[in-house]
Short mmCIF file of C-alpha atoms in Angstrom, two decimals:
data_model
loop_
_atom_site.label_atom_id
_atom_site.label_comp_id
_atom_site.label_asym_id
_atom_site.label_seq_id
_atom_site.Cartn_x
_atom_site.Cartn_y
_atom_site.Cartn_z
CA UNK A 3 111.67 -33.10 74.18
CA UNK A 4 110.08 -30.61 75.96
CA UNK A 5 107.57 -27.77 75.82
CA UNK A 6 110.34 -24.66 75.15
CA UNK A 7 112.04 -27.00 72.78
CA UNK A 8 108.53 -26.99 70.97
CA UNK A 9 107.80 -23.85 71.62
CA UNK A 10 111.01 -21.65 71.42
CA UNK A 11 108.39 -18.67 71.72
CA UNK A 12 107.45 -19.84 75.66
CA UNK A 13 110.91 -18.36 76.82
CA UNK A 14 110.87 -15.02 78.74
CA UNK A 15 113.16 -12.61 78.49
CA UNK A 16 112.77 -10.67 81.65
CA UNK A 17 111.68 -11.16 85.37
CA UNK A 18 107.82 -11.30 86.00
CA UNK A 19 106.76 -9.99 89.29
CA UNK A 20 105.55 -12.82 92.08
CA UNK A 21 102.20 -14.27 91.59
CA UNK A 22 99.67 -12.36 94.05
CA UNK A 23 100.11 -14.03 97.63
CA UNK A 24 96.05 -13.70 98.20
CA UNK A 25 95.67 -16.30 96.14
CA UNK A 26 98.40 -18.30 95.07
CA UNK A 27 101.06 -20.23 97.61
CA UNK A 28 103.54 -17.57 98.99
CA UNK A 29 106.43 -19.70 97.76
CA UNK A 30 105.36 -19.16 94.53
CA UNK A 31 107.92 -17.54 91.70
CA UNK A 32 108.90 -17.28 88.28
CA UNK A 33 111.77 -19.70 87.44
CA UNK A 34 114.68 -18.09 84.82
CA UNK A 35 112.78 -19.20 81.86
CA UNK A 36 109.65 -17.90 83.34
CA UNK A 37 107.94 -20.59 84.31
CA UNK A 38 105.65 -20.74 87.71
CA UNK A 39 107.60 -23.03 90.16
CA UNK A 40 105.52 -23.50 93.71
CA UNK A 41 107.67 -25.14 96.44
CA UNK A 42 110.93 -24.65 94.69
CA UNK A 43 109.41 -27.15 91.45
CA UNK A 44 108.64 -25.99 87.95
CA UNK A 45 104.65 -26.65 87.79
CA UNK A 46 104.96 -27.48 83.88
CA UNK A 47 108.10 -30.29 85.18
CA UNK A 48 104.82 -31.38 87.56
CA UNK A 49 102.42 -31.56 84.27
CA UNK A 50 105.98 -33.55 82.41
CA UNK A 51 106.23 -36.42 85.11
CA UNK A 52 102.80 -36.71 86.55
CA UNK A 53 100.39 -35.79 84.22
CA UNK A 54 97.35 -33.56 83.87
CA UNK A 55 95.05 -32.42 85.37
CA UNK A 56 96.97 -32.56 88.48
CA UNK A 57 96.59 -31.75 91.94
CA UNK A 58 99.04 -29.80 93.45
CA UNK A 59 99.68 -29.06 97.17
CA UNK A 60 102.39 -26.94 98.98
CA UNK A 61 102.71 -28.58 102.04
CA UNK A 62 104.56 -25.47 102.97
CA UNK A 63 101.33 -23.03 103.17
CA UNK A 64 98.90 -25.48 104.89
CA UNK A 65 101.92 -25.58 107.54
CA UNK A 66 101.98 -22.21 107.91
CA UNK A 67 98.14 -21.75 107.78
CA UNK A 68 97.95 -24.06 110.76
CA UNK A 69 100.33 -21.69 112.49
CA UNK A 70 98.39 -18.89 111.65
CA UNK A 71 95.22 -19.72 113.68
CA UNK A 72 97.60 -21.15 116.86
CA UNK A 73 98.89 -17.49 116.94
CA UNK A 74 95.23 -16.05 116.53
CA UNK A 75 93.58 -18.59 119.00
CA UNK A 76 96.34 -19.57 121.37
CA UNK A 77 93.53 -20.78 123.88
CA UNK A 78 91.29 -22.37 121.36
CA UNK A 79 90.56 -25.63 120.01
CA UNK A 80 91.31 -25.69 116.56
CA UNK A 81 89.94 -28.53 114.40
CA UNK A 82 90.61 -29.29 111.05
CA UNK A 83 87.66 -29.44 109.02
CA UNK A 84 88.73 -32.54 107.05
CA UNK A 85 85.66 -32.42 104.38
CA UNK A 86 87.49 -29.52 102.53
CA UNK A 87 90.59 -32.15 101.35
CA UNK A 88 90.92 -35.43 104.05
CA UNK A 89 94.33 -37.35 102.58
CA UNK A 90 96.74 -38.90 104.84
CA UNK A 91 99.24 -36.35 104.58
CA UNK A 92 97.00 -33.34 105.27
CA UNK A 93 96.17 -34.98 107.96
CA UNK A 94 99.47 -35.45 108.81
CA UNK A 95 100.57 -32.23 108.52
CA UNK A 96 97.44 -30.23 110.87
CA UNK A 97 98.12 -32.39 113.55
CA UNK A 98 101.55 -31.81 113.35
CA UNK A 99 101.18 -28.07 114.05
CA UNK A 100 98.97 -28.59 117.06
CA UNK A 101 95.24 -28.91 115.45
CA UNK A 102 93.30 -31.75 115.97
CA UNK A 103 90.37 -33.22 112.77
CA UNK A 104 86.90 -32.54 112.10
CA UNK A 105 85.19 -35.41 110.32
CA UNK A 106 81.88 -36.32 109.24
CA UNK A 107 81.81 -39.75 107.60
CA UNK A 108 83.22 -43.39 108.62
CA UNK A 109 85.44 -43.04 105.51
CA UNK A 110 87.05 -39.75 106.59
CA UNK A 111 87.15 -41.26 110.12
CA UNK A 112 89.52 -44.44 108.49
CA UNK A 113 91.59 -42.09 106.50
CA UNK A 114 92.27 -39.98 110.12
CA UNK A 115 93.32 -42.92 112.21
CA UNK A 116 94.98 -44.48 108.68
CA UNK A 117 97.36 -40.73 109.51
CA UNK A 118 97.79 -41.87 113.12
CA UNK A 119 95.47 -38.90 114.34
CA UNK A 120 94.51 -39.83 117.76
CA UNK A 121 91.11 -40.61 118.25
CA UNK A 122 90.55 -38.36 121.27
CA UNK A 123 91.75 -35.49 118.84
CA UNK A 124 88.68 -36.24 116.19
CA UNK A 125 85.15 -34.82 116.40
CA UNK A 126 82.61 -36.45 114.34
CA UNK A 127 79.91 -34.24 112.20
CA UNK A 128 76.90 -35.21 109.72
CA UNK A 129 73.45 -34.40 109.99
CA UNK A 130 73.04 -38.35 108.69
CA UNK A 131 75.16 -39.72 110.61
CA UNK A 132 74.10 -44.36 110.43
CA UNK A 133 74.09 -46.21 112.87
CA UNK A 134 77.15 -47.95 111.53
CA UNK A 135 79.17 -44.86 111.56
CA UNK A 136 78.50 -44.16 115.11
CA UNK A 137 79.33 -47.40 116.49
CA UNK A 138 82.79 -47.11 114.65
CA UNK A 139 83.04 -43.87 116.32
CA UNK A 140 82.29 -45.01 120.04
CA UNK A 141 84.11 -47.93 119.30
CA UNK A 142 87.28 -46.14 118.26
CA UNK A 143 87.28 -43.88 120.75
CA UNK A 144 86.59 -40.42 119.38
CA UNK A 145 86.55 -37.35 120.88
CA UNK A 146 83.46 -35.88 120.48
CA UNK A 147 80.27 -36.81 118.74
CA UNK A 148 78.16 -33.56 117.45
CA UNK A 149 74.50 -34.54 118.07
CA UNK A 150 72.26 -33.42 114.79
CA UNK A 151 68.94 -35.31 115.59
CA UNK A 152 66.97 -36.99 118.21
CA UNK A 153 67.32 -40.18 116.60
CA UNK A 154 71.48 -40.18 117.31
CA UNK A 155 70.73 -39.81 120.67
CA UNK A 156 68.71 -43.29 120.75
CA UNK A 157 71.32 -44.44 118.48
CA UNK A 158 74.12 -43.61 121.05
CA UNK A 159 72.61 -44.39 124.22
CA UNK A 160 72.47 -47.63 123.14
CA UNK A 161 75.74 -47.93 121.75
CA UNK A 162 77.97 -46.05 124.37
CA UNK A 163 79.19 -48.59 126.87
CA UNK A 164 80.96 -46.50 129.18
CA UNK A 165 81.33 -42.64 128.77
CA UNK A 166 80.81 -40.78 125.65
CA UNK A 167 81.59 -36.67 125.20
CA UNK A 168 78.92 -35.20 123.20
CA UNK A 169 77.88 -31.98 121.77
CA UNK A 170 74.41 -30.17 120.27
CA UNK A 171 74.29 -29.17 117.06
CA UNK A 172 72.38 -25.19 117.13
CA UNK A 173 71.10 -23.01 114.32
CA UNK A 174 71.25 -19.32 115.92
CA UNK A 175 68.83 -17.81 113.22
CA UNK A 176 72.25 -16.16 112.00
CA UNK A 177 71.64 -15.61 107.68
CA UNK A 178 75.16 -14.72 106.77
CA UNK A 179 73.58 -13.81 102.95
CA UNK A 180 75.88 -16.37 100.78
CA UNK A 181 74.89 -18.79 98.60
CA UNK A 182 71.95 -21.03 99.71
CA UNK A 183 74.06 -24.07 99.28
CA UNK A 184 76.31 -23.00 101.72
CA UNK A 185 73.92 -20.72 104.65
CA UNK A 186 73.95 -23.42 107.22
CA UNK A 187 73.19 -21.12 110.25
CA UNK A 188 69.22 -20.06 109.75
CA UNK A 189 66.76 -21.37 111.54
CA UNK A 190 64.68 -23.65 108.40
CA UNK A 191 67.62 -25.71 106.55
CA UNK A 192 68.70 -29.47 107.70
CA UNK A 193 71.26 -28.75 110.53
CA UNK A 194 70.68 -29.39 114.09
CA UNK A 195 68.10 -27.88 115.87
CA UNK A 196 67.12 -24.00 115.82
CA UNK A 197 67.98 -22.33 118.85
CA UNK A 198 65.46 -21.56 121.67
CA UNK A 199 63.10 -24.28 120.23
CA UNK A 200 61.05 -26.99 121.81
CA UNK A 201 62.66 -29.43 119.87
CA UNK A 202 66.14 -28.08 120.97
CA UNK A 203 65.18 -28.38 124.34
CA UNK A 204 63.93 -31.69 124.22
CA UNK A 205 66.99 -32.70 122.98
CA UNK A 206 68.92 -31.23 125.59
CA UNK A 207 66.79 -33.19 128.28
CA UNK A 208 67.11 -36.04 126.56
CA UNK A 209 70.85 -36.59 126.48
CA UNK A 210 71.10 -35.30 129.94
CA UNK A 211 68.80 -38.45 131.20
CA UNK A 212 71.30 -40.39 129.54
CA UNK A 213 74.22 -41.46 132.06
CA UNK A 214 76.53 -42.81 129.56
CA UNK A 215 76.42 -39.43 127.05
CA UNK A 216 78.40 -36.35 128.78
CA UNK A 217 76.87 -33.14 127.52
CA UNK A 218 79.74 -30.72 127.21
CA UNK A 219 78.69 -28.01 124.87
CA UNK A 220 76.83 -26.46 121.94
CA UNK A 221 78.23 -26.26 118.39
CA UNK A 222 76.80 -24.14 115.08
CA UNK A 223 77.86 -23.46 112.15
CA UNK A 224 77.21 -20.02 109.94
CA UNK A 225 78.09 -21.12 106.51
CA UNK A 226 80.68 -20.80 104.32
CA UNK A 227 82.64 -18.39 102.81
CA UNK A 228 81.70 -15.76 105.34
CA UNK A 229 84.40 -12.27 105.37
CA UNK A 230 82.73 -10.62 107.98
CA UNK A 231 83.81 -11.61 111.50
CA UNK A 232 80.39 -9.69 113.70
CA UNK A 233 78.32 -12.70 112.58
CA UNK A 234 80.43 -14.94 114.86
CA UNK A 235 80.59 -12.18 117.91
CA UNK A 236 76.46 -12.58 117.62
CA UNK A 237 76.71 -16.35 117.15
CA UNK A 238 78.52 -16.59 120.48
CA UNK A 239 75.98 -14.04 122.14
CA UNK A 240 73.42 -16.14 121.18
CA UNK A 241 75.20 -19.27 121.99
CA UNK A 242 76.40 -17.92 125.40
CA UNK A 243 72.67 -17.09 126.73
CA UNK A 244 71.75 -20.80 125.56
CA UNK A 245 74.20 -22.42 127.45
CA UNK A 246 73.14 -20.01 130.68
CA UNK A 247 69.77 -21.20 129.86
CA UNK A 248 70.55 -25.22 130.60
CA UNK A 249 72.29 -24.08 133.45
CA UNK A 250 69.27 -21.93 134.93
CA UNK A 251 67.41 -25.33 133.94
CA UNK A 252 69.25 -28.31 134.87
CA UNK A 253 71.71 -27.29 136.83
CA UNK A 254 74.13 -28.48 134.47
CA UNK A 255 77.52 -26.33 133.58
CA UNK A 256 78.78 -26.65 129.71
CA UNK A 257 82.19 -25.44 129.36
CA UNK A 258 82.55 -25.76 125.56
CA UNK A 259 81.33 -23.66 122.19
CA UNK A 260 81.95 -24.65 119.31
CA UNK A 261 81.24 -21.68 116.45
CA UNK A 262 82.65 -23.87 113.44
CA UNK A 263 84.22 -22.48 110.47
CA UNK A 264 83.62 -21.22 107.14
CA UNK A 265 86.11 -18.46 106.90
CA UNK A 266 86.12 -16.96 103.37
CA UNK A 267 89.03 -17.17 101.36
CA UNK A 268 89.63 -14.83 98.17
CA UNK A 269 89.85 -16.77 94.74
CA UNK A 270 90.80 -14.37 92.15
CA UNK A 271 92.68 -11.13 93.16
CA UNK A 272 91.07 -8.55 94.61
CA UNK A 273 88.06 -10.75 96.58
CA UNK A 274 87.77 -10.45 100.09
CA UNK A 275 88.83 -12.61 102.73
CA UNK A 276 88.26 -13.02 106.98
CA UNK A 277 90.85 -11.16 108.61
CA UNK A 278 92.28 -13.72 111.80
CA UNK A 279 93.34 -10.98 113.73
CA UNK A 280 90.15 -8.86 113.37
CA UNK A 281 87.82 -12.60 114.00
CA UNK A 282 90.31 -13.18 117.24
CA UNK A 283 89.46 -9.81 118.89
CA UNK A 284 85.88 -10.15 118.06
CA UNK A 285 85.45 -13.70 119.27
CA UNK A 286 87.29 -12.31 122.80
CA UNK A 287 85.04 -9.35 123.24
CA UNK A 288 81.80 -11.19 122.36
CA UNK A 289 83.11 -13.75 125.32
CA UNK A 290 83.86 -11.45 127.72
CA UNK A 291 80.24 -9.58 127.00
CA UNK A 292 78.20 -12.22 127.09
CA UNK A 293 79.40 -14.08 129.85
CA UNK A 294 79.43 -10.85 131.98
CA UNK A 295 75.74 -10.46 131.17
CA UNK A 296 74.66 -13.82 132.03
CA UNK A 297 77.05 -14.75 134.90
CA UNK A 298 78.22 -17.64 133.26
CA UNK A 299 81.69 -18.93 133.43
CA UNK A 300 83.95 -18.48 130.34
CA UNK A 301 83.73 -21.59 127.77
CA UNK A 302 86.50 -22.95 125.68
CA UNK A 303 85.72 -21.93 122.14
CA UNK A 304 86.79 -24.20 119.30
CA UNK A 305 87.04 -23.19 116.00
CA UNK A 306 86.82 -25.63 112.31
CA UNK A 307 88.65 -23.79 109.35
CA UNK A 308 89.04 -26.31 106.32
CA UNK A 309 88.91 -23.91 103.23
CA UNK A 310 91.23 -21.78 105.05
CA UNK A 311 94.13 -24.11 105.47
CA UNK A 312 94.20 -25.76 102.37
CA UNK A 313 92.32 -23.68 99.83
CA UNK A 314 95.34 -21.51 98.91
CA UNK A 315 97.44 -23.77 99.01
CA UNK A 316 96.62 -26.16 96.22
CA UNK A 317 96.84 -25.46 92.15
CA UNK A 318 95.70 -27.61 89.15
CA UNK A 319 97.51 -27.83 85.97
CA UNK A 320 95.66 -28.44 82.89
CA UNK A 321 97.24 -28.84 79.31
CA UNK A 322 95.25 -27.04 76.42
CA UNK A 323 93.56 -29.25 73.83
CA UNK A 324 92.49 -26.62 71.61
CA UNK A 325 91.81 -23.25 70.70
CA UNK A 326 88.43 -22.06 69.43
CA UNK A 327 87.09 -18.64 68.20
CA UNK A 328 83.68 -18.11 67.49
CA UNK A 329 83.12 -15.07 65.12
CA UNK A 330 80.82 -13.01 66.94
CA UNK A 331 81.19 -14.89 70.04
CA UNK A 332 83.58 -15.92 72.87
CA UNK A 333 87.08 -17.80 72.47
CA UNK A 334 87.27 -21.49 74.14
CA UNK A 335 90.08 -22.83 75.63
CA UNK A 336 89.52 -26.22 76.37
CA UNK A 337 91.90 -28.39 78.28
CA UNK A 338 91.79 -32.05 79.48
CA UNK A 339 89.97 -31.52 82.47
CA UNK A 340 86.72 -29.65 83.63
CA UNK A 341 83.75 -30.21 85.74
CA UNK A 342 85.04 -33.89 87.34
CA UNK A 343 87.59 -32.33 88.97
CA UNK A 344 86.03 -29.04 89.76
CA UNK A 345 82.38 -28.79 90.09
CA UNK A 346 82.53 -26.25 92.09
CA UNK A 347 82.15 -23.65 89.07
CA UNK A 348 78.24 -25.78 88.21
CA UNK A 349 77.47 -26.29 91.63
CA UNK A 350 78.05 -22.50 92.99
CA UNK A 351 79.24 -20.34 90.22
CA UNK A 352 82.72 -20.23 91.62
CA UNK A 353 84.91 -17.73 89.79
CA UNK A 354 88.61 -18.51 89.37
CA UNK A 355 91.61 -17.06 87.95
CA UNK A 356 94.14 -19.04 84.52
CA UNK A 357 97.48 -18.11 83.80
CA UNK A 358 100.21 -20.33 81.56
CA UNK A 359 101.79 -22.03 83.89
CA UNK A 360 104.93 -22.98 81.05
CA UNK A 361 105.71 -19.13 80.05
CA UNK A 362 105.75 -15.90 81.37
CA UNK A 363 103.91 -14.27 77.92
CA UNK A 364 105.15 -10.62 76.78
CA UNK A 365 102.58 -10.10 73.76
CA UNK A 366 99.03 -9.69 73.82
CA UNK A 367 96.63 -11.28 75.40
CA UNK A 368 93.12 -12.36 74.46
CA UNK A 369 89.84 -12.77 76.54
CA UNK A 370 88.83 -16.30 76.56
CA UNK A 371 86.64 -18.79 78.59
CA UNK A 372 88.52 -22.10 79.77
CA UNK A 373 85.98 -24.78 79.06
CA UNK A 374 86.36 -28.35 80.42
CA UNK A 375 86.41 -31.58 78.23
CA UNK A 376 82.81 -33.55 79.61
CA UNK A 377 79.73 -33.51 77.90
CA UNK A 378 77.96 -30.59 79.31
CA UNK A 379 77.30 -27.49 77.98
CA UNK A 380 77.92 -25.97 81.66
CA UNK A 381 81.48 -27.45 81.77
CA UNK A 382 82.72 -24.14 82.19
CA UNK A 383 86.18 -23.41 84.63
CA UNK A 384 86.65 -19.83 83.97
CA UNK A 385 84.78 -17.10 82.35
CA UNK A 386 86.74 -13.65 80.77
CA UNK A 387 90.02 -14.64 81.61
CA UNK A 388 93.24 -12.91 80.26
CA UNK A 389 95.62 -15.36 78.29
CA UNK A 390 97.75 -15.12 75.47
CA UNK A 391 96.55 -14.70 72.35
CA UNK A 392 99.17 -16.98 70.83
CA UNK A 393 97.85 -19.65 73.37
CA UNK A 394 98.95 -23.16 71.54
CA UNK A 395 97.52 -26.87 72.38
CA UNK A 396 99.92 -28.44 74.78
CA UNK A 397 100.41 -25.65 76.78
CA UNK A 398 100.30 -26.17 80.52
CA UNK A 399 97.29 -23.87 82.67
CA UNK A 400 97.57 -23.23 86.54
CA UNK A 401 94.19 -22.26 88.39
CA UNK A 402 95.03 -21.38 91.97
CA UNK A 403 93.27 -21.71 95.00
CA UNK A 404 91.43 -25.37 94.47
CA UNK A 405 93.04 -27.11 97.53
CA UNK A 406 89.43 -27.06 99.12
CA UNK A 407 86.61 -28.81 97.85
CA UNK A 408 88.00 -30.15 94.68
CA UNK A 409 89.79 -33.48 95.24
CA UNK A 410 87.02 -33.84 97.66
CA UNK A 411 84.10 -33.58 95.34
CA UNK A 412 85.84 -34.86 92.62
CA UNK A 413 84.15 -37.89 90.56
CA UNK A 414 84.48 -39.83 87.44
CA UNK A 415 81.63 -38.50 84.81
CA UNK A 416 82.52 -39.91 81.43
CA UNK A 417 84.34 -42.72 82.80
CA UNK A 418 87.29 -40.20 83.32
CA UNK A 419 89.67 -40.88 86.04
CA UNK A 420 89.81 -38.50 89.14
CA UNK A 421 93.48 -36.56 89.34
CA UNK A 422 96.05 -37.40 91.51
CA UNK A 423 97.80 -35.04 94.23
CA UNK A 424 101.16 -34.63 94.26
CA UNK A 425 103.52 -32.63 97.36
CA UNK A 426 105.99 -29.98 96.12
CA UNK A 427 108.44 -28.96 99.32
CA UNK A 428 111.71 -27.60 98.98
CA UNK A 429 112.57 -28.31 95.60
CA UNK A 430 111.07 -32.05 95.60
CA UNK A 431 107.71 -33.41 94.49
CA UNK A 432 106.14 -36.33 95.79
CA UNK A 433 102.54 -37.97 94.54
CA UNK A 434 100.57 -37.91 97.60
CA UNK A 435 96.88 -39.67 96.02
CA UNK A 436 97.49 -41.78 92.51
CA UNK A 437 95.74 -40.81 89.70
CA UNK A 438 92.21 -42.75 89.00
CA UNK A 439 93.41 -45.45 86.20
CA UNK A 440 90.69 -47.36 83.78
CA UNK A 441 91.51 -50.45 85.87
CA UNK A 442 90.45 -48.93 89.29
CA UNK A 443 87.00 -47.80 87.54
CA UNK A 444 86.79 -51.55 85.84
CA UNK A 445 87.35 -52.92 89.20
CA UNK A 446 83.70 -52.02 90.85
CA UNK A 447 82.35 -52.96 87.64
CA UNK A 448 80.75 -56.25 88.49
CA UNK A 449 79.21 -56.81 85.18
CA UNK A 450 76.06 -58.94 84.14
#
């Protein structure tokens, strides 16, 4: 039996318009009974087969997100920043459409080369990174190792048996005014080394007595979530005169810049968002200015989005559990999900937008607050959202834009399993990650 069977109420009579683009995969529609479909599937025939809460992922828009940025920066390394969501098929699927993978652990290292990335076509990140990790790196063949300490470069000198590429890690004193979880490009916070510093040059000195490590350029990274593309032409300004500086110094050329990522992407309608066309032309003027200035020859720029590619183009589905008005207070919808699956919400005050994912509803609507099902007051998904006030327990919820930074950061508080990810493409769904089952939690269990 299902849902409109139940409910003979969830049928629409009429057409909705499309689901806004900004935030929502742009193969998004309303099926003839009303109900959301993404990739050509019914999202509440998703929540039927698979389950909730559910991951879902149109492979469709990270495709054409990858395109995106090959059209913006047709000369420029682009690497997939794989902390945002690093599965096999994502990876899959960047390097596919020409990027190569950002990663900053051993475990998102094994699930790269478990895709059949090529090694050469992986950079390795972490301000922490062990000793273990790097010799798996240098041992495998990566790319490039980012430097983020003096300590790694001990660590790979001694490790490194023939030739390694390397890079330095740089804070430009850049405060991009976001969160402070997620400012990653002043001077005092745990990343790299600040720009013009003693301790940056000492570093620089130190990998260049090192025969085996092969200095090649500087990275940095702003922060996330950033809208405004001038903080990148000043990173690269700064950046530029750096790398003319170890030149002046050493005599010793780089020929890559690395300016990271953290492009913002909006999450309910109406937020902004980094414009690619309006970041290309910057990052090409700041180029041609500050290499003018300081003689210095023009560097290959790469470029990390994560958030970007994937954000928009994932979806969870919930299921209500119940409906709950406090007299004088707020309405709670609570569904089976929450805070596991999303912290995001506790750890940043992320906002997000809920619509019924089963029904397109023509009656009123009702201000609620989705709440999740854990044992914390804070287990809070959405705040003043618009649903329908007839809103019933087993209906299915969609909250858009969660590709990034949810399966990632997912855990199992309460002993609740972690969701699984499932494909939609062209009319056909496919699980992608299984869903987190009693046994698999049981299993690291040792006992007494």
């Amino acid at each position: 039996m299902t849902l409109l069977e139940i409910f003979p109420s969830l049928r629409s009579g009429g057409m909705p318009p499309r689901l806004d683009s900004a935030i929502w995969p742009r193969d998004t529609h309303y099926d003839d009974a009303g109900r959301i479909t993404i990739g050509g599937v019914a999202l509440a025939d998703i929540a039927d087969q698979y389950g909730t809460p559910t991951y879902v992922l149109a492979e469709r828009e990270v495709r054409e997100r990858c395109r995106a940025y090959r059209a913006a920066f047709p000369e420029a390394e682009i690497y997939y920043a794989g902390k945002a969501l690093m599965i096999k098929a994502v990876a899959d699927w960047v390097t596919e459409e020409g990027l190569s993978v950002d990663v900053c652990s051993a475990g998102e290292l094994a699930v790269a080369l478990a895709a059949g990335v090529e090694p050469a076509r992986i950079i390795l990140h972490g301000n922490g990174k062990s000793f273990d990790e790097l010799e798996v790196a240098v041992q495998v063949g990566v790319g490039r190792i980012v430097i983020d300490s003096l300590a790694e470069i001990t660590l790979l000198s001694a490790l490194v048996a023939d030739s390694q590429q390397v890079m330095l890690r740089l804070s430009p004193g850049i405060d991009v005014h976001g969160h402070p979880a997620v400012v990653t490009g002043v001077t005092d916070q745990k990343f790299g080394f600040p720009l013009g510093s003693d301790a940056a040059a000492e570093a620089v000195a130190r990998i260049l007595r090192q025969p085996k490590l092969r200095l090649v350029g500087f990275h940095c990274h702003l922060g996330s979530q950033i809208c405004d593309p001038d903080y990148y032409g000043e990173a690269i300004r700064r950046m530029v005169a750096e790398m003319a500086g170890v030149r002046d110094d050493h005599d010793h050329l780089l020929t890559h810049l690395d300016i990271g990522g953290g492009h913002g992407v909006p999450y309910r309608c109406g937020d902004a968002e980094m414009n690619l066309t309006d970041l290309a032309a910057i990052v090409e003027d700041a180029l041609d200015a500050a290499c003018a200035r300081r003689g210095f020859p023009r560097p290959v720029i790469a470029i990390e989005p994560g958030r970007a590619i994937v954000a928009r183009a994932g979806v969870t589905l919930y299921r209500v559990r119940s409906v709950k008005h406090i007299d004088g207070g707020h309405t709670y919808v609570t569904v089976d999900g929450g805070m596991s699956d999303n912290p995001r919400v506790a750890l940043y005050g992320a906002r997000y937008s809920v619509v019924v994912a089963n029904r397109h509803p023509t009656g009123p609507h009702m201000t609620a607050t989705v709440a999740g099902r854990f044992c914390e007051a804070g287990d809070i998904l959405a705040t003043d959202v618009q649903l329908p006030a007839d809103l019933r327990p087993g209906e299915v919820l969609a909250m858009p834009c969660t590709g990034a930074y949810h399966h990632s950061l997912a855990s199992s508080y309460n002993s609740v399993g972690r969701p699984p990810i499932v494909a939609v493409r062209k009319g056909v769904s496919r699980e992608l990650v299984r869903r987190e089952t009693m046994s698999d939690l049981l299993s690291r269990d040792i006992g007494r």
